[in-house]
């Protein structure tokens, strides 16, 4: 196990009706906030009115900025930064899913950054401070309600980059599983694929002696795969959504990755799909992950046997490790299919004409300086292209 520092200060307020307390909960943090939301669903459901009523009751002023889309756009981030500066905002409340929260985080650090905030995403330079962010989660998926990570799409350059800093961890996140009841099945499926990928990116490692975090990863994965079909069968199953929501937080607050080298190859490859084709992040990951597994598993076959046995329930002769691994991958594909997720790039509307371009952008080869992606196996652009071709 490697050295590590675990820091996860986000206060999680969990349970029925907790969003109605948001004014009371935020009062110690700010007198004036930005209320950041996505499309019209927050207003149609009545949540927006309940939130604003709670804020007003507690004497918290707010200015609003809506319009966040999946794969959140840099242009709206720029608008939010200017609004926060002009209005003297002290905190950003994101009401929505991962895209809204990621956009809020980008705005939060942009308020104090001297320059275009996109430079931070491009260079990875450290930030010194950011406005505090709070969230009311309406879609369990990204884990952004407890992480210090944010991903933004530059629509002009067709690039999607991530950035992470402990300054961006939300100070407070409210999670009421009842807010998930009206989600379409596609968002349930995409969210589960995203949550599972957050675990996969940490689980598959060459680091030795990681029994505790191995077990945590496996438990989160089994919990997701057990409860996702229950929620799909009954979209108002409170207990299933509660398990999924809490699992999504644990999957991405850093805990399950402590002490181990992480991978993140699949996320990097998927960002190219989203940046150009604007596909749902979870759907892209569901396509790429099994292909990535097939391509890299022989670099640490024992790890993939462990996954097949402990998570996917495969049984067989350990004299034929390849067969065990391939059965595990097949069962993962079957699970994604049963959730209604795509199994190929063509199902996402992605042809072969831009695969090489995406592979080169993924590793930086397109910009003159290649940096391979992935921790378990270093992937150069030719490797990324090979994986794209495996799942085309």
Coordinates of C-alpha atoms in Angstrom, one line a residue:
X1 CA 0.0 0.0 0.0
X2 CA 1.3 3.5 -0.9
X3 CA 1.4 6.5 1.3
X4 CA -1.7 8.7 1.2
X5 CA -3.6 11.6 2.7
X6 CA -7.4 11.2 2.9
X7 CA -9.3 14.4 3.0
X8 CA -13.1 14.4 2.4
X9 CA -14.7 17.3 4.4
X10 CA -18.0 17.5 2.5
X11 CA -20.9 17.4 5.0
X12 CA -23.6 15.0 3.6
X13 CA -27.1 15.6 4.8
X14 CA -29.1 12.5 3.8
X15 CA -32.8 11.6 3.9
X16 CA -36.3 12.6 3.1
X17 CA -37.2 16.3 2.9
X18 CA -33.7 17.5 3.8
X19 CA -33.6 19.9 0.9
X20 CA -36.3 21.9 2.6
X21 CA -33.7 22.8 5.3
X22 CA -31.3 24.3 2.8
X23 CA -31.7 27.9 4.0
X24 CA -31.0 26.8 7.6
X25 CA -28.1 24.7 6.5
X26 CA -26.4 27.4 4.4
X27 CA -26.9 30.3 6.8
X28 CA -23.6 29.8 8.6
X29 CA -21.7 30.0 5.2
X30 CA -23.1 32.9 3.3
X31 CA -25.6 35.8 3.1
X32 CA -25.8 35.9 -0.7
X33 CA -25.5 33.0 -3.0
X34 CA -25.6 32.0 -6.7
X35 CA -28.4 29.4 -7.3
X36 CA -27.1 27.3 -10.2
X37 CA -29.4 24.9 -12.0
X38 CA -29.8 23.0 -15.3
X39 CA -32.9 22.9 -17.5
X40 CA -36.6 23.2 -16.6
X41 CA -37.0 19.9 -14.6
X42 CA -36.0 21.5 -11.3
X43 CA -38.8 24.1 -11.7
X44 CA -41.4 21.7 -13.1
X45 CA -40.9 19.4 -10.1
X46 CA -41.5 22.2 -7.6
X47 CA -38.0 21.8 -6.1
X48 CA -36.9 25.2 -7.3
X49 CA -39.7 26.9 -5.4
X50 CA -39.1 24.9 -2.3
X51 CA -35.4 25.8 -2.3
X52 CA -36.0 29.5 -2.9
X53 CA -38.7 29.6 -0.2
X54 CA -36.2 28.0 2.3
X55 CA -33.5 30.5 1.3
X56 CA -35.9 33.5 1.7
X57 CA -37.1 32.2 5.1
X58 CA -33.5 32.1 6.3
X59 CA -32.8 35.6 4.9
X60 CA -30.3 34.4 2.3
X61 CA -30.2 36.5 -0.9
X62 CA -29.7 34.8 -4.2
X63 CA -29.1 35.4 -7.8
X64 CA -30.0 32.6 -10.3
X65 CA -28.2 31.2 -13.3
X66 CA -29.8 28.2 -15.1
X67 CA -29.1 26.5 -18.4
X68 CA -26.4 23.9 -17.5
X69 CA -26.4 21.1 -20.0
X70 CA -24.9 17.6 -19.9
X71 CA -21.2 17.9 -20.6
X72 CA -21.3 21.4 -19.1
X73 CA -20.1 24.3 -21.3
X74 CA -17.3 26.7 -20.7
X75 CA -19.5 29.6 -22.1
X76 CA -21.9 29.3 -19.3
X77 CA -19.1 29.1 -16.8
X78 CA -17.8 32.4 -18.1
X79 CA -21.2 33.9 -17.6
X80 CA -21.4 32.6 -14.1
X81 CA -18.0 34.0 -13.1
X82 CA -19.0 37.5 -14.3
X83 CA -22.3 37.3 -12.5
X84 CA -20.7 36.2 -9.2
X85 CA -18.2 39.0 -9.3
X86 CA -20.8 41.6 -10.2
X87 CA -23.2 40.5 -7.5
X88 CA -20.8 39.9 -4.7
X89 CA -21.8 36.2 -4.3
X90 CA -20.3 34.4 -1.3
X91 CA -21.3 30.8 -2.1
X92 CA -22.6 28.8 -5.0
X93 CA -25.5 26.4 -4.5
X94 CA -25.8 23.8 -7.3
X95 CA -29.2 22.1 -7.6
X96 CA -28.9 19.3 -10.0
X97 CA -26.6 16.4 -11.0
X98 CA -22.9 16.2 -11.8
X99 CA -23.0 18.6 -14.7
X100 CA -24.5 21.4 -12.6
X101 CA -22.1 20.7 -9.8
X102 CA -19.1 20.7 -12.1
X103 CA -20.2 23.9 -13.6
X104 CA -20.6 25.4 -10.2
X105 CA -17.1 24.4 -9.2
X106 CA -15.6 25.9 -12.4
X107 CA -17.4 29.2 -11.6
X108 CA -16.2 29.0 -8.0
X109 CA -12.6 28.9 -8.9
X110 CA -12.9 31.3 -11.8
X111 CA -14.1 34.1 -9.5
X112 CA -10.6 34.3 -8.0
X113 CA -8.6 33.3 -11.0
X114 CA -6.8 36.1 -12.9
X115 CA -7.3 35.0 -16.5
X116 CA -9.5 32.6 -18.4
X117 CA -10.4 29.7 -16.2
X118 CA -9.9 27.3 -19.2
X119 CA -6.2 27.8 -18.7
X120 CA -6.5 25.9 -15.4
X121 CA -8.1 22.9 -17.1
X122 CA -5.5 23.0 -19.9
X123 CA -2.4 23.3 -17.7
X124 CA -3.5 21.7 -14.4
X125 CA -2.0 24.6 -12.5
X126 CA -2.8 24.7 -8.8
X127 CA -5.5 27.2 -7.6
X128 CA -5.2 29.0 -4.3
X129 CA -8.8 29.5 -3.4
X130 CA -12.4 29.2 -4.7
X131 CA -15.9 30.2 -3.5
X132 CA -17.5 27.5 -1.3
X133 CA -19.9 25.2 -3.2
X134 CA -22.9 23.5 -1.8
X135 CA -25.2 21.0 -3.6
X136 CA -28.7 19.5 -3.6
X137 CA -28.2 16.3 -5.6
X138 CA -31.0 15.4 -8.1
X139 CA -29.1 12.7 -10.1
X140 CA -26.7 10.1 -8.4
X141 CA -23.9 9.5 -10.9
X142 CA -20.9 11.7 -11.0
X143 CA -20.1 11.8 -7.2
X144 CA -19.3 15.5 -7.6
X145 CA -21.3 16.2 -4.5
X146 CA -18.3 15.0 -2.4
X147 CA -15.3 15.2 -4.7
X148 CA -12.9 17.9 -5.5
X149 CA -13.2 17.2 -9.2
X150 CA -14.8 19.0 -12.1
X151 CA -15.1 18.4 -15.8
X152 CA -15.9 21.1 -18.4
X153 CA -16.4 21.1 -22.2
X154 CA -14.9 23.8 -24.3
X155 CA -17.4 23.8 -27.1
X156 CA -15.4 25.9 -29.4
X157 CA -12.3 23.7 -29.3
X158 CA -14.3 20.5 -28.9
X159 CA -12.2 19.5 -25.9
X160 CA -13.4 18.1 -22.5
X161 CA -11.0 18.3 -19.6
X162 CA -11.1 17.5 -15.9
X163 CA -9.5 19.3 -13.0
X164 CA -9.2 18.5 -9.3
X165 CA -8.5 20.5 -6.1
X166 CA -9.5 20.1 -2.5
X167 CA -10.6 23.7 -2.7
X168 CA -13.5 22.5 -4.8
X169 CA -14.9 19.9 -2.4
X170 CA -18.4 21.0 -1.5
X171 CA -18.8 22.2 2.0
X172 CA -22.3 20.7 2.2
X173 CA -24.4 18.3 0.1
X174 CA -28.0 17.4 0.5
X175 CA -29.1 13.9 -0.7
X176 CA -32.8 13.0 -0.7
X177 CA -33.4 9.8 -2.6
X178 CA -37.0 10.9 -3.3
X179 CA -35.6 13.5 -5.6
X180 CA -34.4 10.7 -7.9
X181 CA -37.9 9.2 -8.4
X182 CA -38.8 11.1 -11.6
X183 CA -35.5 10.4 -13.4
X184 CA -35.8 8.7 -16.8
X185 CA -34.5 5.1 -17.0
X186 CA -31.7 6.3 -19.3
X187 CA -30.3 8.6 -16.6
X188 CA -30.4 5.7 -14.0
X189 CA -28.5 3.5 -16.4
X190 CA -25.9 6.2 -17.4
X191 CA -25.5 7.1 -13.7
X192 CA -24.8 3.6 -12.6
X193 CA -22.2 3.1 -15.4
X194 CA -20.5 6.3 -14.3
X195 CA -20.5 5.3 -10.6
X196 CA -19.1 1.8 -11.5
X197 CA -16.4 3.4 -13.6
X198 CA -15.3 5.6 -10.7
X199 CA -14.7 2.4 -8.8
X200 CA -13.0 0.6 -11.8
X201 CA -10.6 3.5 -12.3
X202 CA -9.4 3.0 -8.7
X203 CA -9.8 -0.8 -8.4
X204 CA -7.7 -2.0 -11.3
X205 CA -4.2 -1.3 -10.1
X206 CA -0.7 -2.8 -10.0
X207 CA -0.3 -1.7 -6.4
X208 CA 0.1 -4.6 -4.0
X209 CA -1.3 -5.2 -0.5
X210 CA -4.5 -3.2 -0.8
X211 CA -6.9 -5.7 0.8
X212 CA -9.1 -3.1 2.5
X213 CA -9.7 -0.9 -0.5
X214 CA -10.0 -3.9 -2.8
X215 CA -12.9 -5.0 -0.5
X216 CA -14.5 -1.6 -0.4
X217 CA -14.4 -1.3 -4.2
X218 CA -15.9 -4.8 -4.6
X219 CA -18.7 -4.0 -2.1
X220 CA -19.6 -0.7 -3.9
X221 CA -19.7 -2.5 -7.2
X222 CA -21.9 -5.3 -5.9
X223 CA -24.2 -2.8 -4.2
X224 CA -24.7 -0.9 -7.5
X225 CA -25.3 -4.0 -9.5
X226 CA -27.8 -5.3 -6.9
X227 CA -29.9 -2.1 -6.6
X228 CA -29.8 -0.7 -10.1
X229 CA -32.2 -3.4 -11.5
X230 CA -34.5 -2.8 -8.4
X231 CA -34.7 0.9 -9.2
X232 CA -35.3 0.2 -12.9
X233 CA -38.2 -2.1 -12.0
X234 CA -39.7 0.5 -9.6
X235 CA -38.4 4.0 -10.1
X236 CA -39.9 5.0 -6.7
X237 CA -38.1 2.4 -4.7
X238 CA -36.7 4.6 -2.0
X239 CA -34.3 2.0 -0.5
X240 CA -32.8 1.1 -3.9
X241 CA -32.2 4.8 -4.7
X242 CA -30.7 5.3 -1.2
X243 CA -28.2 2.6 -1.8
X244 CA -27.3 3.9 -5.2
X245 CA -27.0 7.5 -4.0
X246 CA -24.8 6.7 -1.1
X247 CA -22.7 4.3 -3.2
X248 CA -22.1 7.0 -5.8
X249 CA -20.7 9.3 -3.1
X250 CA -18.4 6.6 -1.7
X251 CA -17.3 5.7 -5.2
X252 CA -15.9 9.2 -5.8
X253 CA -15.0 10.8 -2.5
X254 CA -11.5 9.4 -2.7
X255 CA -11.8 6.7 0.0
X256 CA -11.8 3.6 -2.3
X257 CA -8.7 4.8 -4.1
X258 CA -6.5 5.4 -1.1
X259 CA -3.0 3.9 -1.1
X260 CA -3.1 2.6 -4.7
X261 CA -2.1 3.9 -8.1
X262 CA -5.3 4.7 -10.0
X263 CA -5.9 4.3 -13.8
X264 CA -8.4 6.8 -15.3
X265 CA -7.7 5.6 -18.9
X266 CA -11.4 5.0 -19.7
X267 CA -12.4 8.4 -18.5
X268 CA -9.8 10.1 -20.6
X269 CA -10.9 8.1 -23.7
X270 CA -14.6 8.8 -23.0
X271 CA -14.0 12.6 -22.7
X272 CA -13.1 12.6 -26.4
X273 CA -16.4 11.0 -27.3
X274 CA -18.3 13.6 -25.2
X275 CA -16.3 16.5 -26.5
X276 CA -17.0 15.9 -30.1
X277 CA -20.2 13.9 -30.2
X278 CA -21.8 15.2 -26.9
X279 CA -22.7 11.6 -25.9
X280 CA -23.9 10.8 -22.3
X281 CA -20.8 10.2 -20.2
X282 CA -22.1 7.0 -18.6
X283 CA -23.1 5.5 -22.0
X284 CA -19.7 6.2 -23.4
X285 CA -18.1 4.5 -20.4
X286 CA -20.3 1.5 -20.7
X287 CA -19.1 1.0 -24.3
X288 CA -15.4 1.6 -23.6
X289 CA -14.9 -0.2 -20.3
X290 CA -15.3 -3.8 -21.4
X291 CA -13.1 -3.1 -24.5
X292 CA -10.4 -1.6 -22.3
X293 CA -10.6 -4.7 -20.0
X294 CA -10.1 -7.0 -23.0
X295 CA -7.1 -4.9 -24.1
X296 CA -5.2 -4.6 -20.8
X297 CA -6.1 -7.6 -18.6
X298 CA -3.0 -9.6 -19.3
X299 CA -0.9 -6.9 -17.8
X300 CA -2.3 -7.9 -14.4
X301 CA -4.4 -11.0 -15.0
X302 CA -4.7 -11.7 -11.2
X303 CA -6.5 -8.4 -10.6
X304 CA -9.1 -9.2 -13.4
X305 CA -9.6 -12.8 -12.1
X306 CA -10.3 -11.3 -8.7
X307 CA -12.9 -9.0 -10.2
X308 CA -14.5 -11.8 -12.2
X309 CA -14.8 -14.0 -9.1
X310 CA -15.5 -11.5 -6.3
X311 CA -17.8 -9.1 -8.2
X312 CA -19.2 -10.9 -11.2
X313 CA -19.6 -14.3 -9.4
X314 CA -17.6 -16.3 -12.0
X315 CA -16.6 -19.8 -11.1
X316 CA -14.2 -22.0 -13.0
X317 CA -10.8 -23.6 -13.1
X318 CA -8.0 -21.3 -12.0
X319 CA -5.8 -23.2 -14.6
X320 CA -7.7 -21.2 -17.2
X321 CA -7.5 -17.6 -15.9
X322 CA -8.2 -16.2 -19.4
X323 CA -11.6 -18.0 -19.5
X324 CA -12.5 -16.6 -16.0
X325 CA -11.6 -13.1 -17.0
X326 CA -13.5 -13.2 -20.3
X327 CA -16.6 -14.6 -18.6
X328 CA -16.4 -11.7 -16.1
X329 CA -16.2 -9.2 -18.9
X330 CA -19.1 -10.9 -20.7
X331 CA -21.2 -10.7 -17.6
X332 CA -20.4 -7.0 -17.2
X333 CA -21.5 -6.4 -20.8
X334 CA -24.7 -8.3 -20.1
X335 CA -25.4 -6.2 -17.1
X336 CA -24.9 -3.0 -19.1
X337 CA -27.2 -4.3 -21.8
X338 CA -29.9 -5.3 -19.3
X339 CA -29.8 -1.7 -18.0
X340 CA -30.4 -0.5 -21.5
X341 CA -26.9 0.8 -22.2
X342 CA -25.2 0.7 -25.6
X343 CA -22.5 -1.8 -26.5
X344 CA -20.7 -0.2 -29.3
X345 CA -19.6 3.2 -30.6
X346 CA -21.9 2.8 -33.6
X347 CA -24.9 2.7 -31.3
X348 CA -23.7 6.1 -30.0
X349 CA -23.7 7.4 -33.5
X350 CA -19.9 7.4 -33.7
X351 CA -18.4 6.3 -37.0
X352 CA -14.8 5.4 -37.8
X353 CA -13.8 8.7 -39.5
X354 CA -12.6 10.5 -36.3
X355 CA -11.3 7.6 -34.2
X356 CA -7.6 8.4 -34.9
X357 CA -8.2 12.1 -34.2
X358 CA -9.8 11.3 -30.9
X359 CA -7.0 8.8 -30.0
X360 CA -4.3 11.4 -30.7
X361 CA -6.2 14.2 -28.8
X362 CA -6.7 11.8 -25.8
X363 CA -2.9 11.3 -25.3
X364 CA -1.8 14.8 -26.4
X365 CA -0.1 13.4 -29.6
X366 CA -2.4 15.7 -31.6
X367 CA -0.8 18.7 -29.8
X368 CA 2.8 17.7 -30.3
X369 CA 3.6 16.2 -26.9
X370 CA 2.2 12.8 -26.1
X371 CA 1.5 11.8 -22.5
X372 CA 0.1 8.3 -22.3
X373 CA -3.0 7.8 -20.2
X374 CA -3.8 5.0 -17.7
X375 CA -2.1 3.7 -14.6
X376 CA -2.4 -0.1 -14.9
X377 CA -1.2 0.0 -18.5
X378 CA 0.2 3.1 -20.2
X379 CA -1.9 3.7 -23.3
X380 CA -0.4 5.7 -26.2
X381 CA -2.5 6.9 -29.1
X382 CA -2.1 3.7 -31.0
X383 CA -3.4 1.8 -27.9
X384 CA -6.4 4.1 -27.6
X385 CA -7.2 3.7 -31.2
X386 CA -7.0 -0.1 -30.9
X387 CA -9.6 0.1 -28.0
X388 CA -11.8 2.4 -30.0
X389 CA -11.7 -0.2 -32.8
X390 CA -12.4 -3.0 -30.4
X391 CA -15.8 -1.5 -29.5
X392 CA -16.7 0.3 -32.8

